[in-house]
Amino acid sequence: MYREYISAFTNFMVMKGFEKSAKQSSSYWKGNKKLLLQLIEEQSETPVHMILQRAFIEPFRNHVQEYSLLLSRLNETLSMDATLTDSITAYGRLQTFISQALDEASQTKTLWSSVSSKLVVALCTPDRRLQEDSKNIPVTVTPGRYDRVLVFNDLLVFLQGNEPHICDLQTVWVDTTVKQKSELNNFVLRIVTPEEELFLSTKEQPHQVLWCWKVNQLIQQRLEGTRDFPLWGKTGESNDPPNSRLSKYTYRNEGRFKNAVYEGDMSWGKPHGKGTLKWPNGRNHVGDFKFGQEDGFGICLIPDSSGDRYDCYKCHWRNGAIHGYGICEYADESVYKGYFKDNMRHGFGILENQTSTTTSWKYTGTWDRDKRTGYGVWESSDNSERYIGMWQENQRHGLGIVLLNTGSCYQGVFNASKLVGSGILITEDNNLYEGEFTEACLLSGKGKLTFANGFTLEGTFNKTAHSGLQTHGVLSTGCSFQDEILKKKFQFGAGSFPVEERWQGIFEQFQKFLESGCKREAEESFLGFHVKSSKKMQKSQEYLYCQRDNEKDLGQTEDIMKELSLELKSLQSYVEKAFNTSHHPLKKVIKLLLVVFQATYSGLGANFHLLSMAQEEIKYYAKKLWEFFRALLALKTEKSSGPLSGENDEDEMSEDLNPYTVILPAMLPRFHPDLFMLYMLYRQQEDALYWQGIVRLGHLTDTKLLEFLDVQKQLWPLKDVKLTPTQVTDGVLPVDSNG
């Protein structure tokens, strides 16, 4: 209670409350001045405000002194009683506190009287106390634009005339490791703040030590939210503040963070650890920081021009830029899931736009500096069209395949999204055209048209949207049945899209993960993660959150490997478990491969003209997964105390163990539905002929069927067949009851 009263009294004193009270009621105090003097037992002329000030402090201060003396006498009588000793110590500390509080208040009050009104308005508050002034213990500030330094219990202030540069002590670090500058013979302290570094130099080392000690003690007290009791503790006692601390700071200088408010972990003036950045325009970033930059996982909300919707980035960051895997939900409701580099989509990624106001579409493929470039699959649900092929700067460029929901499909070369040169077209009724096209994919120029019945027409063609197909050429009706079958089963993309170059963006990331040593902290950046999505995150910053899947399954990777040997069954069992463990690296890769496989070959892509491409991809997937699996196996062997059972012999691995015995059995069931659909469509004509034969055989009588199957007559079930003597003698089959 004494401490609370002294704090309130000194606050009133610093704000010149007694002077104001004396001035406002001067006539009343003049009439009762004798009574006031009696309160302080003073006879001489004393200003009213001093009388009031002494009247509110001296009785209490005297009481504390009397209690302390009384306790000391009791202690002498009772021969060092422990309880009395503690009480004496407590009252002694209280006396010290009162003296220190009054001295600080007096110095602070004097300061406010000596500086300009502008500084008083900027700095003066009831509970703020001056702790040190460079006029009393001189220091020089470098850079030299400041001529005075003030230290308060909560602020470090640098003055240039009447202009203050204010630093909250929560965001001040003092570095004492700066060596003496021999050319100036000065002792230096480095003062670090979030936006600048300053140096305090003094010619005397005791002054440096004093400044360092005071500032550090005040920083520590500021962080703890309370002053020491007594105010400076024991003389020489040091309690340096932590380098890493929770802080809040508003950036003012030009740069990316201008006007942003940071709240979170800081170290030596830089965001370092977990934190939040908030800009006045509604932009937010929550996540990991490292040495002042966004680094690690983070979520960033960026408002659009209207301010009502947000682009929501849930990504990994490196050195202040998005780098690695991320998910972005844009304000227009399109969603990107894939890899970034330097804040741009780069590498493999999937961009899906499902807005109702524009044409909906989906792109699955390679990106280069925010542009669709390389191999990719684009599908427009409105136009019912799918493009599989090469891209350059968001345009179809190079070899490509177009599939339409009408059943038509064609392959050709594109330049700036326009078809150029010759190509191949297969219509919905299985007519095949090989020749020249217009930019709009209409037949124009020399070509050869093969009809579904095997006839061919070779010459010049011209087709317009209004006049239909016009042609001049030679019709040939000679074609074998086998040639007809082969033409109908023409395979697109065979040899045109090297399978090694189709999805390099996926395999490259896993390779980088292996090169990093399969560190768990790097796994999300390389292999991706799952985040529950919510449109609320796009609408308001209030819903800023990140709920990634629990990573408790990560440890299962190590657990499965413990019992692993180089036997086929053991490896097959491990691969099967890996593919079923949600957070296993191989599971993440095969899940992504299944996504791109379905994006290419399911739906509109269920076209038997793509069967060869699909088969190539499946085989290549198995080979790459086998390479990755062996790399994981080698890494595990290196980390374990001893090698796995059996040596990692190249011949043994290649002879008995290969992608088709270890990987394919576990992988193929996941791709089977889409792959089998392509195969059924490819064999559709043969299946139709087969079932026609089955139906015809079903119409034969039993005896005719036996005869067609060339079953020996002695094996016929004659007991069920009535034969006349003549038929038995002649060996002629009778006609059964069905005719």
Short mmCIF file of C-alpha atoms in Angstrom, two decimals, residues 88-342:
data_model
loop_
_atom_site.label_atom_id
_atom_site.label_comp_id
_atom_site.label_asym_id
_atom_site.label_seq_id
_atom_site.Cartn_x
_atom_site.Cartn_y
_atom_site.Cartn_z
CA ILE A 88 13.55 -4.63 9.40
CA THR A 89 14.86 -5.59 5.96
CA ALA A 90 11.45 -4.96 4.37
CA TYR A 91 11.11 -1.50 5.94
CA GLY A 92 14.68 -0.70 4.99
CA ARG A 93 13.93 -1.52 1.37
CA LEU A 94 10.77 0.56 1.58
CA GLN A 95 12.77 3.57 2.83
CA THR A 96 15.21 3.13 -0.05
CA PHE A 97 12.34 2.88 -2.50
CA ILE A 98 10.75 6.10 -1.21
CA SER A 99 14.03 8.00 -1.52
CA GLN A 100 14.68 6.70 -5.03
CA ALA A 101 11.13 7.39 -6.19
CA LEU A 102 11.28 10.98 -4.92
CA ASP A 103 14.70 11.55 -6.51
CA GLU A 104 13.50 10.20 -9.89
CA ALA A 105 10.34 12.30 -9.74
CA SER A 106 12.32 15.42 -8.87
CA GLN A 107 14.80 14.87 -11.75
CA THR A 108 11.99 14.18 -14.21
CA LYS A 109 10.04 17.25 -13.10
CA THR A 110 13.16 19.37 -13.54
CA LEU A 111 13.66 17.93 -17.05
CA TRP A 112 10.12 18.85 -18.15
CA SER A 113 10.73 22.38 -16.90
CA SER A 114 13.93 22.71 -18.94
CA VAL A 115 12.84 21.39 -22.36
CA SER A 116 10.45 22.81 -24.94
CA SER A 117 6.71 22.38 -24.75
CA LYS A 118 6.89 20.26 -27.92
CA LEU A 119 9.03 17.69 -26.16
CA VAL A 120 6.84 17.80 -23.07
CA VAL A 121 3.79 17.01 -25.18
CA ALA A 122 5.62 14.20 -26.96
CA LEU A 123 7.20 12.57 -23.93
CA CYS A 124 5.59 13.57 -20.65
CA THR A 125 3.33 11.02 -18.95
CA PRO A 126 2.59 10.61 -15.21
CA ASP A 127 4.49 7.33 -14.77
CA ARG A 128 7.50 8.10 -16.97
CA ARG A 129 10.75 8.75 -15.08
CA LEU A 130 14.11 10.03 -16.25
CA GLN A 131 16.88 7.54 -15.52
CA GLU A 132 19.89 9.02 -17.24
CA ASP A 133 20.84 12.09 -19.27
CA SER A 134 23.88 12.45 -21.52
CA LYS A 135 24.32 15.93 -20.03
CA ASN A 136 25.12 14.30 -16.71
CA ILE A 137 27.20 11.39 -17.96
CA PRO A 138 28.36 12.42 -21.42
CA VAL A 139 28.16 10.11 -24.42
CA THR A 140 28.44 10.82 -28.13
CA VAL A 141 26.02 9.36 -30.65
CA THR A 142 27.17 8.01 -34.01
CA PRO A 143 25.87 8.86 -36.58
CA GLY A 144 26.26 12.35 -35.26
CA ARG A 145 22.84 13.77 -36.04
CA TYR A 146 21.77 13.53 -32.39
CA ASP A 147 23.05 15.88 -29.71
CA ARG A 148 21.47 14.44 -26.56
CA VAL A 149 20.41 11.06 -25.17
CA LEU A 150 17.71 10.52 -22.54
CA VAL A 151 16.90 7.22 -20.90
CA PHE A 152 13.51 6.76 -19.25
CA ASN A 153 12.08 3.74 -17.51
CA ASP A 154 10.31 2.75 -20.76
CA LEU A 155 12.02 4.72 -23.56
CA LEU A 156 15.39 5.48 -25.06
CA VAL A 157 15.19 8.94 -26.65
CA PHE A 158 17.67 10.59 -29.02
CA LEU A 159 17.23 14.35 -29.40
CA GLN A 160 18.15 16.56 -32.30
CA GLY A 161 17.13 19.98 -31.10
CA ASN A 162 13.44 19.65 -30.29
CA GLU A 163 12.94 16.60 -32.53
CA PRO A 164 12.86 13.33 -30.58
CA HIS A 165 13.68 9.90 -31.98
CA ILE A 166 11.86 7.54 -29.64
CA CYS A 167 12.75 3.88 -29.09
CA ASP A 168 10.66 1.60 -26.89
CA LEU A 169 13.01 -0.28 -24.58
CA GLN A 170 11.22 -3.52 -25.48
CA THR A 171 12.79 -3.23 -28.93
CA VAL A 172 16.28 -2.09 -27.90
CA TRP A 173 19.34 -4.33 -27.71
CA VAL A 174 22.71 -3.32 -26.25
CA ASP A 175 25.85 -4.89 -27.66
CA THR A 176 28.88 -4.62 -25.42
CA THR A 177 31.17 -6.64 -27.67
CA VAL A 178 32.16 -3.62 -29.74
CA LYS A 179 35.86 -3.12 -29.19
CA GLN A 180 37.53 0.14 -28.24
CA LYS A 181 38.25 2.36 -31.20
CA SER A 182 41.95 2.90 -30.81
CA GLU A 183 42.13 5.89 -33.12
CA LEU A 184 39.62 7.80 -31.01
CA ASN A 185 40.43 6.14 -27.70
CA ASN A 186 36.67 5.75 -27.04
CA PHE A 187 34.62 3.05 -25.38
CA VAL A 188 31.62 2.10 -27.51
CA LEU A 189 28.18 0.64 -27.02
CA ARG A 190 26.17 -0.56 -30.03
CA ILE A 191 22.46 0.21 -29.72
CA VAL A 192 20.32 -1.99 -31.98
CA THR A 193 16.71 -1.15 -32.87
CA PRO A 194 14.46 -2.72 -35.54
CA GLU A 195 15.25 -0.06 -38.14
CA GLU A 196 18.68 1.31 -37.31
CA GLU A 197 21.89 0.89 -35.35
CA LEU A 198 23.47 3.64 -33.26
CA PHE A 199 26.73 3.81 -31.36
CA LEU A 200 27.22 5.47 -27.97
CA SER A 201 30.84 6.32 -27.30
CA THR A 202 32.50 7.76 -24.22
CA LYS A 203 36.10 8.46 -23.31
CA GLU A 204 35.83 6.87 -19.87
CA GLN A 205 35.15 3.18 -19.41
CA PRO A 206 33.17 3.62 -16.16
CA HIS A 207 30.73 5.77 -18.10
CA GLN A 208 30.34 3.04 -20.70
CA VAL A 209 29.77 0.45 -18.00
CA LEU A 210 27.20 2.62 -16.27
CA TRP A 211 25.24 3.33 -19.45
CA CYS A 212 25.29 -0.34 -20.40
CA TRP A 213 24.18 -1.48 -16.96
CA LYS A 214 21.38 1.05 -16.65
CA VAL A 215 19.96 0.50 -20.12
CA ASN A 216 20.05 -3.29 -19.78
CA GLN A 217 18.38 -3.20 -16.37
CA LEU A 218 15.67 -0.91 -17.67
CA ILE A 219 15.11 -3.15 -20.71
CA GLN A 220 14.71 -6.15 -18.44
CA GLN A 221 12.26 -4.32 -16.19
CA ARG A 222 10.34 -3.10 -19.23
CA LEU A 223 10.03 -6.66 -20.51
CA GLU A 224 8.86 -7.89 -17.12
CA GLY A 225 6.34 -5.05 -16.89
CA THR A 226 7.42 -3.92 -13.42
CA ARG A 227 10.15 -1.88 -11.76
CA ASP A 228 12.58 -3.35 -9.28
CA PHE A 229 11.96 -2.91 -5.57
CA PRO A 230 13.99 -1.02 -4.59
CA LEU A 231 14.19 0.59 -7.98
CA TRP A 232 17.77 -0.39 -8.74
CA GLY A 233 18.12 -3.52 -6.63
CA LYS A 234 21.53 -4.19 -5.17
CA THR A 235 24.40 -2.05 -6.32
CA GLY A 236 26.32 -3.73 -9.13
CA GLU A 237 23.71 -6.44 -9.58
CA SER A 238 23.24 -7.29 -13.26
CA ASN A 239 20.33 -9.00 -14.97
CA ASP A 240 20.86 -8.78 -18.72
CA PRO A 241 17.71 -9.03 -20.84
CA PRO A 242 17.22 -11.97 -23.23
CA ASN A 243 18.28 -11.54 -26.85
CA SER A 244 15.12 -13.31 -28.05
CA ARG A 245 11.95 -11.77 -26.76
CA LEU A 246 8.30 -11.06 -27.54
CA SER A 247 8.00 -7.54 -28.92
CA LYS A 248 5.69 -5.22 -30.76
CA TYR A 249 6.96 -2.65 -33.22
CA THR A 250 5.56 -0.32 -35.90
CA TYR A 251 7.85 0.18 -38.89
CA ARG A 252 8.23 3.76 -40.14
CA ASN A 253 11.09 3.72 -42.63
CA GLU A 254 10.69 3.10 -46.35
CA GLY A 255 10.63 -0.54 -47.34
CA ARG A 256 8.38 -3.59 -47.54
CA PHE A 257 7.38 -3.29 -43.89
CA LYS A 258 6.58 0.44 -43.89
CA ASN A 259 3.58 1.21 -41.61
CA ALA A 260 3.31 -2.47 -40.69
CA VAL A 261 2.95 -3.54 -37.08
CA TYR A 262 4.98 -6.57 -36.09
CA GLU A 263 4.10 -8.56 -33.01
CA GLY A 264 5.99 -11.67 -32.07
CA ASP A 265 9.48 -13.03 -31.49
CA MET A 266 12.38 -10.68 -32.14
CA SER A 267 16.13 -11.06 -31.79
CA TRP A 268 18.57 -8.17 -32.12
CA GLY A 269 15.98 -5.94 -33.71
CA LYS A 270 14.83 -8.47 -36.29
CA PRO A 271 11.71 -10.62 -36.42
CA HIS A 272 13.00 -14.09 -35.62
CA GLY A 273 10.66 -16.93 -34.72
CA LYS A 274 6.86 -16.83 -34.75
CA GLY A 275 5.21 -13.51 -35.47
CA THR A 276 2.50 -11.45 -37.15
CA LEU A 277 2.77 -8.51 -39.52
CA LYS A 278 -0.23 -6.26 -40.06
CA TRP A 279 -0.48 -3.39 -42.52
CA PRO A 280 -3.07 -0.58 -42.36
CA ASN A 281 -4.59 -1.67 -45.68
CA GLY A 282 -5.59 -5.03 -44.21
CA ARG A 283 -2.65 -7.08 -45.39
CA ASN A 284 -1.50 -9.68 -42.86
CA HIS A 285 1.29 -12.20 -42.58
CA VAL A 286 1.40 -14.84 -39.85
CA GLY A 287 4.18 -17.38 -39.68
CA ASP A 288 7.87 -18.00 -39.25
CA PHE A 289 10.56 -15.35 -39.51
CA LYS A 290 14.31 -15.58 -39.68
CA PHE A 291 16.74 -12.67 -39.32
CA GLY A 292 14.08 -10.12 -40.23
CA GLN A 293 12.60 -11.93 -43.22
CA GLU A 294 9.67 -14.27 -43.74
CA ASP A 295 11.31 -17.69 -43.67
CA GLY A 296 9.47 -20.96 -43.13
CA PHE A 297 5.76 -21.62 -43.25
CA GLY A 298 3.43 -18.64 -43.25
CA ILE A 299 -0.01 -17.42 -44.23
CA CYS A 300 -0.37 -14.07 -45.96
CA LEU A 301 -3.58 -12.20 -46.74
CA ILE A 302 -3.37 -9.52 -49.42
CA PRO A 303 -6.53 -7.47 -50.06
CA ASP A 304 -7.71 -6.89 -53.61
CA SER A 305 -8.51 -3.45 -55.01
CA SER A 306 -11.99 -3.47 -53.47
CA GLY A 307 -10.66 -4.35 -50.03
CA ASP A 308 -13.49 -6.84 -49.49
CA ARG A 309 -11.69 -9.97 -50.69
CA TYR A 310 -8.22 -11.31 -50.16
CA ASP A 311 -5.57 -13.37 -51.89
CA CYS A 312 -4.65 -15.98 -49.30
CA TYR A 313 -1.17 -17.48 -49.55
CA LYS A 314 -0.45 -20.56 -47.42
CA CYS A 315 3.12 -21.14 -48.41
CA HIS A 316 6.70 -21.71 -47.49
CA TRP A 317 8.96 -18.67 -47.57
CA ARG A 318 12.68 -18.15 -47.91
CA ASN A 319 14.50 -14.84 -47.38
CA GLY A 320 11.27 -12.84 -47.55
CA ALA A 321 9.86 -14.45 -50.71
CA ILE A 322 7.55 -17.40 -51.36
CA HIS A 323 9.77 -20.36 -52.15
CA GLY A 324 8.81 -24.02 -52.22
CA TYR A 325 5.38 -25.58 -52.00
CA GLY A 326 2.36 -23.42 -51.34
CA ILE A 327 -1.37 -23.02 -51.78
CA CYS A 328 -2.87 -19.73 -52.92
CA GLU A 329 -6.59 -18.99 -52.83
CA TYR A 330 -7.07 -15.88 -54.94
CA ALA A 331 -9.76 -13.27 -54.50
CA ASP A 332 -11.41 -14.35 -57.76
CA GLU A 333 -11.86 -17.85 -56.23
CA SER A 334 -9.20 -19.47 -58.37
CA VAL A 335 -6.83 -21.76 -56.45
CA TYR A 336 -3.19 -22.60 -57.12
CA LYS A 337 -1.46 -25.57 -55.52
CA GLY A 338 2.16 -26.04 -56.39
CA TYR A 339 5.64 -24.62 -56.19
CA PHE A 340 6.90 -21.05 -56.03
CA LYS A 341 10.20 -19.28 -56.49
CA ASP A 342 10.83 -15.62 -55.65
#
